[in-house]
Amino acid sequence: MKRKIILSATTLLLSFIGYSQECGKFKNGTFKFTDPKSKEVCIITRKDNIQTERMEKSDETYDFEIVWIDDCTYTVTPTPATAQRKPDVTKPGVMTVKITKTKKDSYTQKVTIATDPKFSRVDEVFVAEEKK
């Protein structure tokens, strides 16, 4: 019995170590997902601490400051310029994004908002080829 518990604990620990290393490949790059409400494709470009978002059929962009809490979790806050230009993007408050599962070319994210405990959204986000 002890052996099973030790083996289970070791397996669990090793899975967390491997898991956290997989999130790093999604810190920078271009990604896309389908918005569940509008069914439109959202394009995300993330570089360092700035994330730019736009809907695929629009030229309007929104910039956000991101702060990585750990390898798989970050917060998203509109930049002052975006907040001034589009005040409605500040209404939800700071969003927290947790990468819960990774694959070769995609990850699953869970988005929550501190000021709205009932809000929770899960999306699969895909690596997008950057247009040159």
PDB file of C-alpha atoms in Angstrom:
ATOM      1  CA  MET A   1       0.000   0.000   0.000  1.00  0.00           C
ATOM      2  CA  LYS A   2       2.795   2.411   0.938  1.00  0.00           C
ATOM      3  CA  ARG A   3       4.540   1.608  -2.302  1.00  0.00           C
ATOM      4  CA  LYS A   4       1.417   2.501  -4.334  1.00  0.00           C
ATOM      5  CA  ILE A   5       1.086   5.827  -2.516  1.00  0.00           C
ATOM      6  CA  ILE A   6       4.755   6.690  -3.067  1.00  0.00           C
ATOM      7  CA  LEU A   7       4.552   5.677  -6.726  1.00  0.00           C
ATOM      8  CA  SER A   8       1.374   7.737  -7.226  1.00  0.00           C
ATOM      9  CA  ALA A   9       2.876  10.778  -5.510  1.00  0.00           C
ATOM     10  CA  THR A  10       6.077  10.512  -7.562  1.00  0.00           C
ATOM     11  CA  THR A  11       4.115  10.190 -10.818  1.00  0.00           C
ATOM     12  CA  LEU A  12       1.979  13.187  -9.907  1.00  0.00           C
ATOM     13  CA  LEU A  13       5.028  15.288  -9.024  1.00  0.00           C
ATOM     14  CA  LEU A  14       6.817  14.379 -12.247  1.00  0.00           C
ATOM     15  CA  SER A  15       3.734  15.209 -14.302  1.00  0.00           C
ATOM     16  CA  PHE A  16       3.636  18.701 -12.769  1.00  0.00           C
ATOM     17  CA  ILE A  17       7.312  19.266 -13.509  1.00  0.00           C
ATOM     18  CA  GLY A  18       6.886  18.220 -17.147  1.00  0.00           C
ATOM     19  CA  TYR A  19       3.627  20.131 -17.458  1.00  0.00           C
ATOM     20  CA  SER A  20       5.013  23.462 -16.316  1.00  0.00           C
ATOM     21  CA  GLN A  21       7.848  23.257 -18.821  1.00  0.00           C
ATOM     22  CA  GLU A  22       5.375  22.837 -21.704  1.00  0.00           C
ATOM     23  CA  CYS A  23       3.647  26.192 -21.066  1.00  0.00           C
ATOM     24  CA  GLY A  24       6.789  28.192 -21.810  1.00  0.00           C
ATOM     25  CA  LYS A  25       6.501  27.655 -25.551  1.00  0.00           C
ATOM     26  CA  PHE A  26       3.235  29.631 -25.515  1.00  0.00           C
ATOM     27  CA  LYS A  27       4.575  32.771 -23.812  1.00  0.00           C
ATOM     28  CA  ASN A  28       5.417  34.495 -27.109  1.00  0.00           C
ATOM     29  CA  GLY A  29       3.934  34.083 -30.563  1.00  0.00           C
ATOM     30  CA  THR A  30       0.716  34.365 -32.522  1.00  0.00           C
ATOM     31  CA  PHE A  31      -2.329  32.347 -31.531  1.00  0.00           C
ATOM     32  CA  LYS A  32      -5.996  32.083 -32.452  1.00  0.00           C
ATOM     33  CA  PHE A  33      -9.232  30.821 -30.944  1.00  0.00           C
ATOM     34  CA  THR A  34     -12.923  31.067 -31.724  1.00  0.00           C
ATOM     35  CA  ASP A  35     -14.906  33.350 -29.435  1.00  0.00           C
ATOM     36  CA  PRO A  36     -17.741  31.231 -28.015  1.00  0.00           C
ATOM     37  CA  LYS A  37     -20.309  34.069 -28.100  1.00  0.00           C
ATOM     38  CA  SER A  38     -19.669  35.734 -31.455  1.00  0.00           C
ATOM     39  CA  LYS A  39     -18.181  32.649 -33.184  1.00  0.00           C
ATOM     40  CA  GLU A  40     -15.526  34.976 -34.617  1.00  0.00           C
ATOM     41  CA  VAL A  41     -11.849  34.073 -34.656  1.00  0.00           C
ATOM     42  CA  CYS A  42      -9.689  36.115 -32.287  1.00  0.00           C
ATOM     43  CA  ILE A  43      -6.013  36.576 -33.160  1.00  0.00           C
ATOM     44  CA  ILE A  44      -3.622  37.041 -30.237  1.00  0.00           C
ATOM     45  CA  THR A  45      -0.037  38.205 -30.639  1.00  0.00           C
ATOM     46  CA  ARG A  46       1.988  37.951 -27.444  1.00  0.00           C
ATOM     47  CA  LYS A  47       5.492  39.346 -27.018  1.00  0.00           C
ATOM     48  CA  ASP A  48       7.130  39.749 -23.629  1.00  0.00           C
ATOM     49  CA  ASN A  49       4.620  41.605 -21.435  1.00  0.00           C
ATOM     50  CA  ILE A  50       2.284  42.889 -24.201  1.00  0.00           C
ATOM     51  CA  GLN A  51      -0.590  40.992 -25.773  1.00  0.00           C
ATOM     52  CA  THR A  52      -2.408  42.409 -28.803  1.00  0.00           C
ATOM     53  CA  GLU A  53      -5.819  41.063 -29.759  1.00  0.00           C
ATOM     54  CA  ARG A  54      -8.026  41.571 -32.787  1.00  0.00           C
ATOM     55  CA  MET A  55     -10.894  39.789 -34.413  1.00  0.00           C
ATOM     56  CA  GLU A  56      -9.899  38.106 -37.681  1.00  0.00           C
ATOM     57  CA  LYS A  57     -12.280  40.222 -39.799  1.00  0.00           C
ATOM     58  CA  SER A  58     -11.309  43.528 -38.179  1.00  0.00           C
ATOM     59  CA  ASP A  59      -8.322  45.850 -38.156  1.00  0.00           C
ATOM     60  CA  GLU A  60      -9.145  47.220 -34.691  1.00  0.00           C
ATOM     61  CA  THR A  61      -6.632  46.061 -32.081  1.00  0.00           C
ATOM     62  CA  TYR A  62      -6.587  45.989 -28.306  1.00  0.00           C
ATOM     63  CA  ASP A  63      -3.340  45.970 -26.328  1.00  0.00           C
ATOM     64  CA  PHE A  64      -3.027  44.381 -22.907  1.00  0.00           C
ATOM     65  CA  GLU A  65      -0.291  44.200 -20.326  1.00  0.00           C
ATOM     66  CA  ILE A  66       0.360  40.675 -19.158  1.00  0.00           C
ATOM     67  CA  VAL A  67       2.090  39.548 -15.999  1.00  0.00           C
ATOM     68  CA  TRP A  68       3.174  35.933 -15.713  1.00  0.00           C
ATOM     69  CA  ILE A  69       2.418  34.576 -12.241  1.00  0.00           C
ATOM     70  CA  ASP A  70       4.017  31.222 -12.990  1.00  0.00           C
ATOM     71  CA  ASP A  71       4.890  29.225 -16.120  1.00  0.00           C
ATOM     72  CA  CYS A  72       1.227  28.507 -16.881  1.00  0.00           C
ATOM     73  CA  THR A  73      -0.710  31.440 -15.385  1.00  0.00           C
ATOM     74  CA  TYR A  74      -0.841  35.121 -16.283  1.00  0.00           C
ATOM     75  CA  THR A  75      -3.024  38.178 -15.747  1.00  0.00           C
ATOM     76  CA  VAL A  76      -4.365  40.392 -18.535  1.00  0.00           C
ATOM     77  CA  THR A  77      -5.023  44.127 -18.051  1.00  0.00           C
ATOM     78  CA  PRO A  78      -5.829  46.680 -20.806  1.00  0.00           C
ATOM     79  CA  THR A  79      -3.015  49.138 -21.488  1.00  0.00           C
ATOM     80  CA  PRO A  80      -3.830  52.781 -20.625  1.00  0.00           C
ATOM     81  CA  ALA A  81      -4.059  53.621 -24.347  1.00  0.00           C
ATOM     82  CA  THR A  82      -6.550  50.806 -24.982  1.00  0.00           C
ATOM     83  CA  ALA A  83      -8.566  51.711 -21.871  1.00  0.00           C
ATOM     84  CA  GLN A  84      -8.765  55.338 -23.003  1.00  0.00           C
ATOM     85  CA  ARG A  85      -9.745  54.450 -26.567  1.00  0.00           C
ATOM     86  CA  LYS A  86     -12.207  51.693 -25.579  1.00  0.00           C
ATOM     87  CA  PRO A  87     -13.368  52.210 -21.962  1.00  0.00           C
ATOM     88  CA  ASP A  88     -15.671  49.166 -22.115  1.00  0.00           C
ATOM     89  CA  VAL A  89     -12.657  46.790 -22.118  1.00  0.00           C
ATOM     90  CA  THR A  90     -11.942  47.796 -18.511  1.00  0.00           C
ATOM     91  CA  LYS A  91     -15.415  46.784 -17.265  1.00  0.00           C
ATOM     92  CA  PRO A  92     -14.649  43.102 -16.639  1.00  0.00           C
ATOM     93  CA  GLY A  93     -11.526  43.893 -14.616  1.00  0.00           C
ATOM     94  CA  VAL A  94      -8.282  41.963 -14.490  1.00  0.00           C
ATOM     95  CA  MET A  95      -8.549  38.566 -16.132  1.00  0.00           C
ATOM     96  CA  THR A  96      -6.502  35.583 -15.050  1.00  0.00           C
ATOM     97  CA  VAL A  97      -5.591  33.013 -17.674  1.00  0.00           C
ATOM     98  CA  LYS A  98      -4.498  29.530 -16.613  1.00  0.00           C
ATOM     99  CA  ILE A  99      -3.102  27.156 -19.218  1.00  0.00           C
ATOM    100  CA  THR A 100      -4.583  23.837 -18.122  1.00  0.00           C
ATOM    101  CA  LYS A 101      -3.496  21.508 -20.917  1.00  0.00           C
ATOM    102  CA  THR A 102      -0.895  21.678 -23.652  1.00  0.00           C
ATOM    103  CA  LYS A 103      -0.532  19.888 -26.969  1.00  0.00           C
ATOM    104  CA  LYS A 104       2.047  20.263 -29.700  1.00  0.00           C
ATOM    105  CA  ASP A 105       0.289  23.163 -31.469  1.00  0.00           C
ATOM    106  CA  SER A 106      -2.383  24.267 -28.997  1.00  0.00           C
ATOM    107  CA  TYR A 107      -3.253  24.789 -25.380  1.00  0.00           C
ATOM    108  CA  THR A 108      -6.423  24.874 -23.334  1.00  0.00           C
ATOM    109  CA  GLN A 109      -6.934  27.972 -21.213  1.00  0.00           C
ATOM    110  CA  LYS A 110      -9.328  28.748 -18.402  1.00  0.00           C
ATOM    111  CA  VAL A 111     -10.145  32.453 -18.054  1.00  0.00           C
ATOM    112  CA  THR A 112     -11.491  33.874 -14.794  1.00  0.00           C
ATOM    113  CA  ILE A 113     -12.217  37.379 -13.539  1.00  0.00           C
ATOM    114  CA  ALA A 114     -11.587  38.273  -9.881  1.00  0.00           C
ATOM    115  CA  THR A 115     -14.490  40.732  -9.703  1.00  0.00           C
ATOM    116  CA  ASP A 116     -16.940  38.194 -11.182  1.00  0.00           C
ATOM    117  CA  PRO A 117     -16.529  34.833  -9.423  1.00  0.00           C
ATOM    118  CA  LYS A 118     -19.279  33.300 -11.580  1.00  0.00           C
ATOM    119  CA  PHE A 119     -17.380  33.997 -14.811  1.00  0.00           C
ATOM    120  CA  SER A 120     -15.286  31.165 -16.166  1.00  0.00           C
ATOM    121  CA  ARG A 121     -14.504  30.344 -19.766  1.00  0.00           C
ATOM    122  CA  VAL A 122     -12.481  27.554 -21.329  1.00  0.00           C
ATOM    123  CA  ASP A 123     -10.993  27.862 -24.826  1.00  0.00           C
ATOM    124  CA  GLU A 124      -8.641  25.829 -26.946  1.00  0.00           C
ATOM    125  CA  VAL A 125      -6.055  28.225 -28.371  1.00  0.00           C
ATOM    126  CA  PHE A 126      -4.055  27.257 -31.446  1.00  0.00           C
ATOM    127  CA  VAL A 127      -0.635  28.369 -32.631  1.00  0.00           C
ATOM    128  CA  ALA A 128      -1.168  30.527 -35.734  1.00  0.00           C
ATOM    129  CA  GLU A 129       1.239  31.040 -38.547  1.00  0.00           C
ATOM    130  CA  GLU A 130       2.417  34.636 -38.614  1.00  0.00           C
ATOM    131  CA  LYS A 131       1.758  36.538 -41.830  1.00  0.00           C
ATOM    132  CA  LYS A 132       4.878  38.063 -43.323  1.00  0.00           C
TER     133      LYS A 132
END
